[in-house]
XYZ file of N, CA and C in Angstrom:
600
model
N 63.383 175.003 78.733
C 62.309 175.178 77.761
C 62.970 175.414 76.414
N 62.585 174.655 75.423
C 63.150 174.807 74.088
C 62.019 174.895 73.071
N 62.378 175.308 71.866
C 61.350 175.529 70.849
C 60.587 174.256 70.518
N 61.250 173.102 70.549
C 60.560 171.844 70.261
C 59.450 171.567 71.258
N 59.697 171.867 72.522
C 58.684 171.670 73.556
C 57.512 172.623 73.347
N 57.807 173.870 73.032
C 56.744 174.855 72.798
C 55.897 174.449 71.603
N 56.544 173.962 70.554
C 55.811 173.534 69.361
C 54.991 172.277 69.620
N 55.477 171.393 70.492
C 54.802 170.120 70.746
C 53.549 170.285 71.605
N 53.539 171.274 72.484
C 52.384 171.485 73.367
C 51.227 172.078 72.569
N 50.021 171.696 72.923
C 48.851 172.277 72.247
C 48.201 173.367 73.082
N 48.478 173.365 74.394
C 47.946 174.412 75.265
C 49.045 174.878 76.213
N 48.823 176.037 76.793
C 49.755 176.558 77.786
C 49.806 175.633 79.000
N 48.693 174.996 79.334
C 48.644 174.074 80.473
C 49.565 172.879 80.250
N 49.678 172.407 79.015
C 50.585 171.290 78.733
C 52.032 171.716 78.931
N 52.392 172.889 78.425
C 53.756 173.406 78.614
C 54.035 173.602 80.103
N 53.079 174.189 80.826
C 53.239 174.403 82.262
C 53.349 173.081 83.006
N 52.658 172.039 82.523
C 52.733 170.722 83.148
C 54.128 170.133 83.056
N 54.760 170.276 81.904
C 56.135 169.784 81.740
C 57.067 170.570 82.654
N 56.884 171.894 82.696
C 57.721 172.724 83.559
C 57.539 172.348 85.032
N 56.295 172.134 85.458
C 56.019 171.764 86.852
C 56.674 170.432 87.197
N 56.618 169.484 86.265
C 57.257 168.179 86.471
C 58.757 168.350 86.685
N 59.390 169.151 85.841
C 60.844 169.360 85.955
C 61.204 170.142 87.212
N 60.379 171.108 87.592
C 60.616 171.856 88.835
C 60.544 170.913 90.026
N 59.620 169.958 89.991
C 59.510 168.979 91.072
C 60.781 168.150 91.200
N 61.411 167.812 90.069
C 62.699 167.103 90.140
C 63.718 167.926 90.923
N 63.728 169.232 90.695
C 64.696 170.107 91.365
C 64.364 170.241 92.848
N 63.102 170.530 93.157
C 62.743 170.743 94.564
C 62.921 169.491 95.405
N 62.794 168.329 94.796
C 62.957 167.066 95.522
C 64.394 166.543 95.482
N 65.291 167.304 94.866
C 66.723 166.985 94.815
C 66.975 165.579 94.241
N 66.304 165.270 93.151
C 66.406 163.934 92.584
C 67.810 163.599 92.094
N 68.519 164.547 91.522
C 69.877 164.251 91.041
C 70.782 163.920 92.215
N 70.728 164.733 93.261
C 71.560 164.476 94.438
C 71.201 163.138 95.080
N 69.907 162.845 95.157
C 69.478 161.577 95.748
C 69.934 160.387 94.906
N 69.913 160.537 93.587
C 70.358 159.433 92.722
C 71.849 159.195 92.892
N 72.627 160.264 92.991
C 74.072 160.115 93.190
C 74.349 159.400 94.502
N 73.654 159.808 95.571
C 73.830 159.147 96.864
C 73.467 157.672 96.782
N 72.393 157.351 96.061
C 71.933 155.979 95.958
C 72.904 155.101 95.183
N 73.535 155.639 94.143
C 74.414 154.805 93.303
C 75.768 154.551 93.941
N 76.161 155.335 94.935
C 77.460 155.114 95.581
C 77.552 153.717 96.165
N 76.522 153.306 96.861
C 76.524 151.982 97.476
C 76.577 150.860 96.458
N 75.883 151.042 95.323
C 75.876 149.990 94.309
C 77.202 149.891 93.587
N 77.920 151.003 93.427
C 79.248 150.947 92.822
C 80.186 150.138 93.705
N 80.090 150.340 95.023
C 80.914 149.570 95.958
C 80.515 148.095 95.940
N 79.220 147.824 95.887
C 78.749 146.432 95.849
C 79.223 145.734 94.577
N 79.183 146.449 93.443
C 79.652 145.868 92.178
C 81.142 145.573 92.240
N 81.905 146.502 92.805
C 83.357 146.299 92.928
C 83.649 145.113 93.841
N 82.914 144.995 94.947
C 83.120 143.866 95.872
C 82.785 142.541 95.195
N 81.702 142.525 94.402
C 81.312 141.307 93.683
C 82.393 140.908 92.684
N 82.964 141.890 91.992
C 84.025 141.618 91.018
C 85.269 141.060 91.716
N 85.653 141.687 92.846
C 86.834 141.204 93.582
C 86.611 139.778 94.092
N 85.397 139.503 94.586
C 85.100 138.155 95.070
C 85.174 137.140 93.928
N 84.693 137.526 92.739
C 84.726 136.624 91.583
C 86.164 136.374 91.141
N 86.987 137.421 91.181
C 88.393 137.263 90.801
C 89.086 136.314 91.777
N 88.821 136.520 93.068
C 89.443 135.668 94.086
C 88.968 134.221 93.960
N 87.681 134.027 93.722
C 87.122 132.674 93.640
C 87.431 132.027 92.299
N 87.427 132.823 91.240
C 87.585 132.273 89.905
C 89.016 131.984 89.538
N 89.925 132.735 90.089
C 91.341 132.521 89.803
C 91.634 132.572 88.323
N 91.787 131.418 87.732
C 92.194 131.349 86.330
C 91.008 131.262 85.368
N 89.777 131.351 85.846
C 88.607 131.214 84.975
C 88.082 132.589 84.568
N 88.498 133.089 83.391
C 88.068 134.424 82.962
C 86.562 134.505 82.707
N 85.909 133.390 82.386
C 84.460 133.407 82.143
C 83.705 133.755 83.425
N 84.183 133.260 84.564
C 83.546 133.560 85.843
C 83.688 135.044 86.186
N 84.869 135.594 85.928
C 85.105 137.020 86.174
C 84.193 137.861 85.273
N 84.110 137.467 83.990
C 83.254 138.185 83.031
C 81.789 138.127 83.450
N 81.342 136.971 83.897
C 79.948 136.817 84.325
C 79.666 137.676 85.554
N 80.599 137.697 86.511
C 80.416 138.504 87.721
C 80.375 139.984 87.377
N 81.238 140.405 86.452
C 81.260 141.806 86.032
C 79.926 142.185 85.375
N 79.435 141.321 84.489
C 78.140 141.581 83.836
C 76.997 141.631 84.830
N 77.012 140.714 85.795
C 75.971 140.693 86.816
C 76.001 141.967 87.654
N 77.186 142.375 88.057
C 77.324 143.589 88.863
C 76.840 144.822 88.121
N 77.217 144.922 86.855
C 76.780 146.074 86.054
C 75.274 146.038 85.837
N 74.725 144.862 85.597
C 73.284 144.727 85.385
C 72.483 145.120 86.618
N 72.928 144.660 87.778
C 72.238 145.007 89.026
C 72.306 146.514 89.257
N 73.483 147.085 89.053
C 73.659 148.526 89.253
C 72.746 149.324 88.325
N 72.691 148.929 87.049
C 71.846 149.650 86.088
C 70.370 149.519 86.445
N 69.933 148.314 86.825
C 68.522 148.119 87.159
C 68.133 148.936 88.392
N 69.043 149.039 89.356
C 68.763 149.865 90.540
C 68.597 151.333 90.143
N 69.446 151.798 89.216
C 69.333 153.185 88.750
C 67.996 153.412 88.045
N 67.596 152.469 87.198
C 66.321 152.586 86.482
C 65.163 152.623 87.470
N 65.176 151.715 88.453
C 64.100 151.676 89.442
C 64.029 152.971 90.234
N 65.176 153.485 90.620
C 65.222 154.715 91.402
C 64.730 155.891 90.565
N 65.133 155.945 89.295
C 64.700 157.025 88.418
C 63.194 156.971 88.201
N 62.631 155.787 88.057
C 61.178 155.661 87.889
C 60.433 156.188 89.108
N 60.955 155.904 90.289
C 60.332 156.422 91.512
C 60.366 157.948 91.491
N 61.463 158.510 91.023
C 61.575 159.965 90.914
C 60.569 160.516 89.909
N 60.392 159.823 88.807
C 59.436 160.285 87.791
C 58.016 160.320 88.357
N 57.642 159.286 89.077
C 56.300 159.251 89.663
C 56.127 160.349 90.707
N 57.168 160.584 91.499
C 57.107 161.653 92.496
C 57.004 163.020 91.813
N 57.771 163.220 90.746
C 57.714 164.493 90.013
C 56.349 164.680 89.354
N 55.751 163.596 88.876
C 54.395 163.681 88.312
C 53.409 164.129 89.389
N 53.475 163.480 90.551
C 52.528 163.761 91.631
C 52.644 165.209 92.110
N 53.869 165.659 92.369
C 54.061 167.024 92.857
C 53.848 168.044 91.744
N 54.251 167.698 90.533
C 54.101 168.616 89.405
C 52.655 168.930 89.102
N 51.787 167.929 89.170
C 50.373 168.164 88.871
C 49.740 169.056 89.945
N 50.224 168.927 91.190
C 49.743 169.821 92.247
C 50.205 171.259 91.995
N 51.480 171.426 91.580
C 51.993 172.761 91.247
C 51.226 173.368 90.081
N 50.953 172.543 89.087
C 50.223 172.983 87.902
C 48.863 173.548 88.293
N 48.156 172.824 89.126
C 46.839 173.260 89.567
C 46.937 174.512 90.434
N 47.919 174.546 91.339
C 48.087 175.700 92.227
C 48.419 176.967 91.437
N 49.036 176.811 90.276
C 49.373 177.962 89.432
C 48.182 178.426 88.593
N 47.061 177.707 88.677
C 45.859 178.124 87.971
C 45.662 177.482 86.611
N 46.492 176.490 86.290
C 46.355 175.794 85.010
C 45.491 174.551 85.173
N 44.929 174.105 84.072
C 44.123 172.877 84.083
C 45.038 171.692 84.373
N 44.756 170.921 85.423
C 45.629 169.800 85.762
C 45.694 168.731 84.679
N 44.680 168.689 83.797
C 44.723 167.677 82.723
C 45.792 167.995 81.672
N 46.434 169.147 81.786
C 47.513 169.489 80.854
C 48.649 168.490 80.898
N 48.986 168.008 82.099
C 50.094 167.057 82.221
C 49.750 165.729 81.553
N 48.577 165.181 81.863
C 48.181 163.896 81.275
C 47.992 164.034 79.765
N 47.502 165.171 79.311
C 47.339 165.398 77.875
C 48.668 165.340 77.139
N 49.697 165.914 77.740
C 51.021 165.886 77.124
C 51.589 164.467 77.151
N 51.391 163.752 78.280
C 51.836 162.359 78.370
C 51.207 161.519 77.262
N 49.912 161.742 77.039
C 49.195 160.962 76.034
C 49.780 161.197 74.646
N 50.108 162.440 74.354
C 50.677 162.751 73.044
C 52.082 162.144 72.888
N 52.888 162.194 73.958
C 54.222 161.585 73.912
C 54.107 160.081 73.679
N 53.165 159.438 74.368
C 52.965 157.991 74.203
C 52.568 157.669 72.771
N 51.688 158.486 72.184
C 51.257 158.254 70.797
C 52.420 158.436 69.836
N 53.258 159.439 70.068
C 54.404 159.670 69.191
C 55.439 158.566 69.326
N 55.648 158.076 70.542
C 56.644 157.015 70.720
C 56.212 155.732 70.029
N 54.902 155.498 69.919
C 54.423 154.321 69.182
C 54.749 154.440 67.701
N 54.771 155.669 67.179
C 55.101 155.873 65.770
C 56.551 155.514 65.479
N 57.429 155.696 66.474
C 58.849 155.414 66.286
C 59.218 153.981 66.598
N 58.251 153.180 66.977
C 58.531 151.788 67.306
C 58.848 151.641 68.780
N 58.996 150.425 69.198
C 59.205 150.144 70.614
C 60.591 150.536 71.097
N 61.641 150.315 70.260
C 62.988 150.659 70.703
C 63.379 149.836 71.914
N 63.831 150.523 72.970
C 64.249 149.863 74.198
C 63.016 149.336 74.925
N 63.067 148.117 75.462
C 61.922 147.597 76.222
C 61.588 148.521 77.394
N 60.308 148.630 77.711
C 59.862 149.561 78.761
C 60.542 149.307 80.090
N 60.843 148.045 80.389
C 61.445 147.730 81.680
C 62.816 148.394 81.848
N 63.486 148.707 80.729
C 64.809 149.327 80.790
C 64.771 150.844 80.607
N 63.625 151.408 80.286
C 63.539 152.851 80.071
C 63.477 153.586 81.400
N 64.148 154.742 81.464
C 64.126 155.536 82.685
C 62.913 156.449 82.729
N 62.361 156.830 81.569
C 61.223 157.753 81.514
C 60.080 157.164 80.691
N 59.620 155.959 80.993
C 58.552 155.406 80.169
C 57.230 156.117 80.420
N 56.508 156.426 79.348
C 55.162 156.974 79.502
C 54.222 155.779 79.401
N 54.015 155.143 80.522
C 53.221 153.912 80.554
C 51.760 154.231 80.821
N 50.927 153.223 80.646
C 49.506 153.390 80.950
C 49.322 153.662 82.438
N 50.218 153.124 83.264
C 50.145 153.379 84.705
C 50.370 154.853 84.999
N 51.362 155.408 84.368
C 51.685 156.831 84.585
C 50.541 157.718 84.104
N 49.984 157.389 82.957
C 48.840 158.140 82.434
C 47.635 158.020 83.364
N 47.358 156.809 83.806
C 46.203 156.578 84.683
C 46.364 157.320 86.006
N 47.582 157.324 86.552
C 47.806 158.030 87.812
C 47.621 159.533 87.638
N 48.097 160.076 86.523
C 47.920 161.512 86.259
C 46.436 161.839 86.117
N 45.695 160.996 85.394
C 44.255 161.216 85.229
C 43.528 161.129 86.575
N 43.948 160.185 87.409
C 43.325 160.020 88.716
C 43.578 161.245 89.600
N 44.798 161.744 89.591
C 45.133 162.906 90.426
C 44.394 164.159 89.978
N 44.224 164.316 88.657
C 43.579 165.538 88.164
C 42.113 165.614 88.587
N 41.487 164.456 88.876
C 40.087 164.444 89.310
C 39.905 165.144 90.652
N 40.934 165.102 91.498
C 40.843 165.671 92.840
C 41.232 167.147 92.896
N 41.633 167.713 91.771
C 42.108 169.100 91.757
C 41.105 170.007 91.060
N 41.089 171.287 91.430
C 40.148 172.213 90.782
C 40.523 172.452 89.326
N 39.504 172.745 88.516
C 39.750 173.060 87.109
C 40.528 174.362 87.016
N 41.297 174.476 85.966
C 42.057 175.697 85.734
C 41.945 176.086 84.281
N 42.782 177.034 83.875
C 42.758 177.520 82.503
C 43.308 176.463 81.559
N 42.485 175.977 80.652
C 42.898 174.951 79.695
C 42.943 175.500 78.281
N 42.302 176.635 78.070
C 42.218 177.145 76.702
C 43.578 177.654 76.224
N 43.668 177.774 74.944
C 44.897 178.239 74.314
C 44.889 179.774 74.352
N 45.859 180.372 75.053
C 45.901 181.819 75.175
C 46.573 182.441 73.949
N 46.286 183.714 73.707
C 46.891 184.425 72.583
C 48.410 184.488 72.748
N 48.875 184.793 73.951
C 50.321 184.882 74.199
C 50.996 183.560 73.854
N 50.396 182.445 74.284
C 50.975 181.136 73.987
C 50.975 180.889 72.477
N 49.902 181.266 71.801
C 49.848 181.113 70.350
C 50.948 181.900 69.653
N 51.211 183.106 70.127
C 52.283 183.922 69.544
C 53.654 183.300 69.820
N 53.830 182.765 71.037
C 55.090 182.069 71.359
C 55.288 180.880 70.427
N 54.212 180.131 70.203
C 54.320 178.975 69.314
C 54.651 179.397 67.894
N 54.075 180.500 67.448
C 54.374 180.990 66.098
C 55.859 181.315 65.984
N 56.420 181.983 66.988
C 57.856 182.311 66.976
C 58.702 181.037 66.960
N 58.317 180.069 67.779
C 59.055 178.810 67.837
C 58.970 178.070 66.504
N 57.817 178.094 65.892
C 57.617 177.438 64.594
C 58.507 178.079 63.535
N 58.550 179.400 63.523
C 59.372 180.108 62.539
C 60.862 179.839 62.749
N 61.272 179.687 63.995
C 62.684 179.434 64.299
C 63.146 178.077 63.773
N 62.220 177.179 63.508
C 62.573 175.832 63.052
C 62.936 175.786 61.567
N 62.684 176.862 60.840
C 62.920 176.871 59.393
C 63.873 177.998 59.019
N 64.693 177.753 57.990
C 65.668 178.744 57.555
C 65.150 179.613 56.411
N 64.486 178.992 55.457
C 64.063 179.716 54.263
C 62.751 180.452 54.479
N 62.665 181.657 53.921
C 61.426 182.439 54.031
C 60.249 181.697 53.418
N 60.497 180.978 52.327
C 59.402 180.248 51.685
C 58.857 179.163 52.605
N 59.740 178.498 53.371
C 59.296 177.479 54.324
C 58.482 178.133 55.447
N 58.947 179.292 55.893
C 58.245 179.999 56.971
C 56.866 180.456 56.512
N 56.794 180.977 55.300
C 55.504 181.420 54.766
C 54.544 180.250 54.591
N 55.104 179.091 54.237
C 54.268 177.901 54.053
C 53.630 177.469 55.381
N 54.283 177.743 56.509
C 53.735 177.383 57.822
C 52.567 178.285 58.210
N 52.525 179.510 57.650
C 51.462 180.468 57.976
C 50.828 180.990 56.689
N 50.063 180.143 56.011
C 49.444 180.564 54.752
C 48.350 181.612 54.994
N 47.963 182.286 53.925
C 46.903 183.296 54.054
C 45.573 182.647 54.434
N 45.452 181.337 54.199
C 44.227 180.611 54.564
C 44.354 179.969 55.946
N 45.101 180.596 56.851
C 45.336 180.095 58.215
C 44.010 179.832 58.911
N 43.865 178.646 59.505
C 42.593 178.254 60.106
C 42.537 178.463 61.616
N 43.669 178.785 62.220
C 43.677 178.979 63.670
C 43.286 180.402 64.034
N 43.780 180.860 65.176
C 43.524 182.221 65.642
C 44.035 183.202 64.587
N 43.188 184.103 64.079
C 43.603 185.017 63.010
C 44.791 185.890 63.394
N 44.855 186.315 64.666
C 45.981 187.148 65.094
C 47.294 186.368 65.058
N 47.246 185.110 65.454
C 48.446 184.267 65.409
C 48.881 184.057 63.967
N 47.910 183.812 63.074
C 48.230 183.638 61.665
C 48.848 184.899 61.055
N 48.292 186.049 61.370
C 48.842 187.304 60.858
C 50.237 187.578 61.421
N 50.401 187.299 62.690
C 51.695 187.487 63.355
C 52.758 186.586 62.717
N 52.410 185.321 62.531
C 53.350 184.381 61.931
C 53.703 184.771 60.509
N 52.695 185.154 59.742
C 52.944 185.546 58.346
C 53.795 186.816 58.266
N 53.509 187.786 59.116
C 54.292 189.028 59.141
C 55.746 188.754 59.495
N 55.972 187.888 60.475
C 57.344 187.556 60.872
C 58.051 186.730 59.799
N 57.302 185.871 59.123
C 57.896 185.072 58.048
C 58.344 186.000 56.921
């Protein structure tokens, strides 16, 4: 959990949704499973390279092509495996989120905001090559799962507001910048505004 994440969330349920997703990665041993999965592909890539060297002999273009193919296959397998892990972490995370008493729509709400922000930065890497794409499929699946779960706390709590104020203040060095974030005409929760201004 870092200050950027706290500042980016609009509700405690969104922050809890990200945490639940990451906890699911740990409980499902995704890192260990990915390492086990890539061992076989490293051997397959090495075998493909050796076969190309043996067959190609003096043709360096054939060796180069085999090396590129082996690396490409290995990378695509890693991307596919990571995507499966992301979907599994989404599915289990939303269940954890609900079981903890938070609104399950917190996860999809955060996904939606990430997707909107990524559009502002441009497309960058094509979605097919991204390991953590926030696709319409991922959003739709999160929305579908939340329908089957009981409602939970979705409102913005005072404690969360105070945490966000602290995180916001930590992002700026100058007192004038900090005061500008919490003006006397603060429109949010008055206690959060007073807390932020006092700390600034």
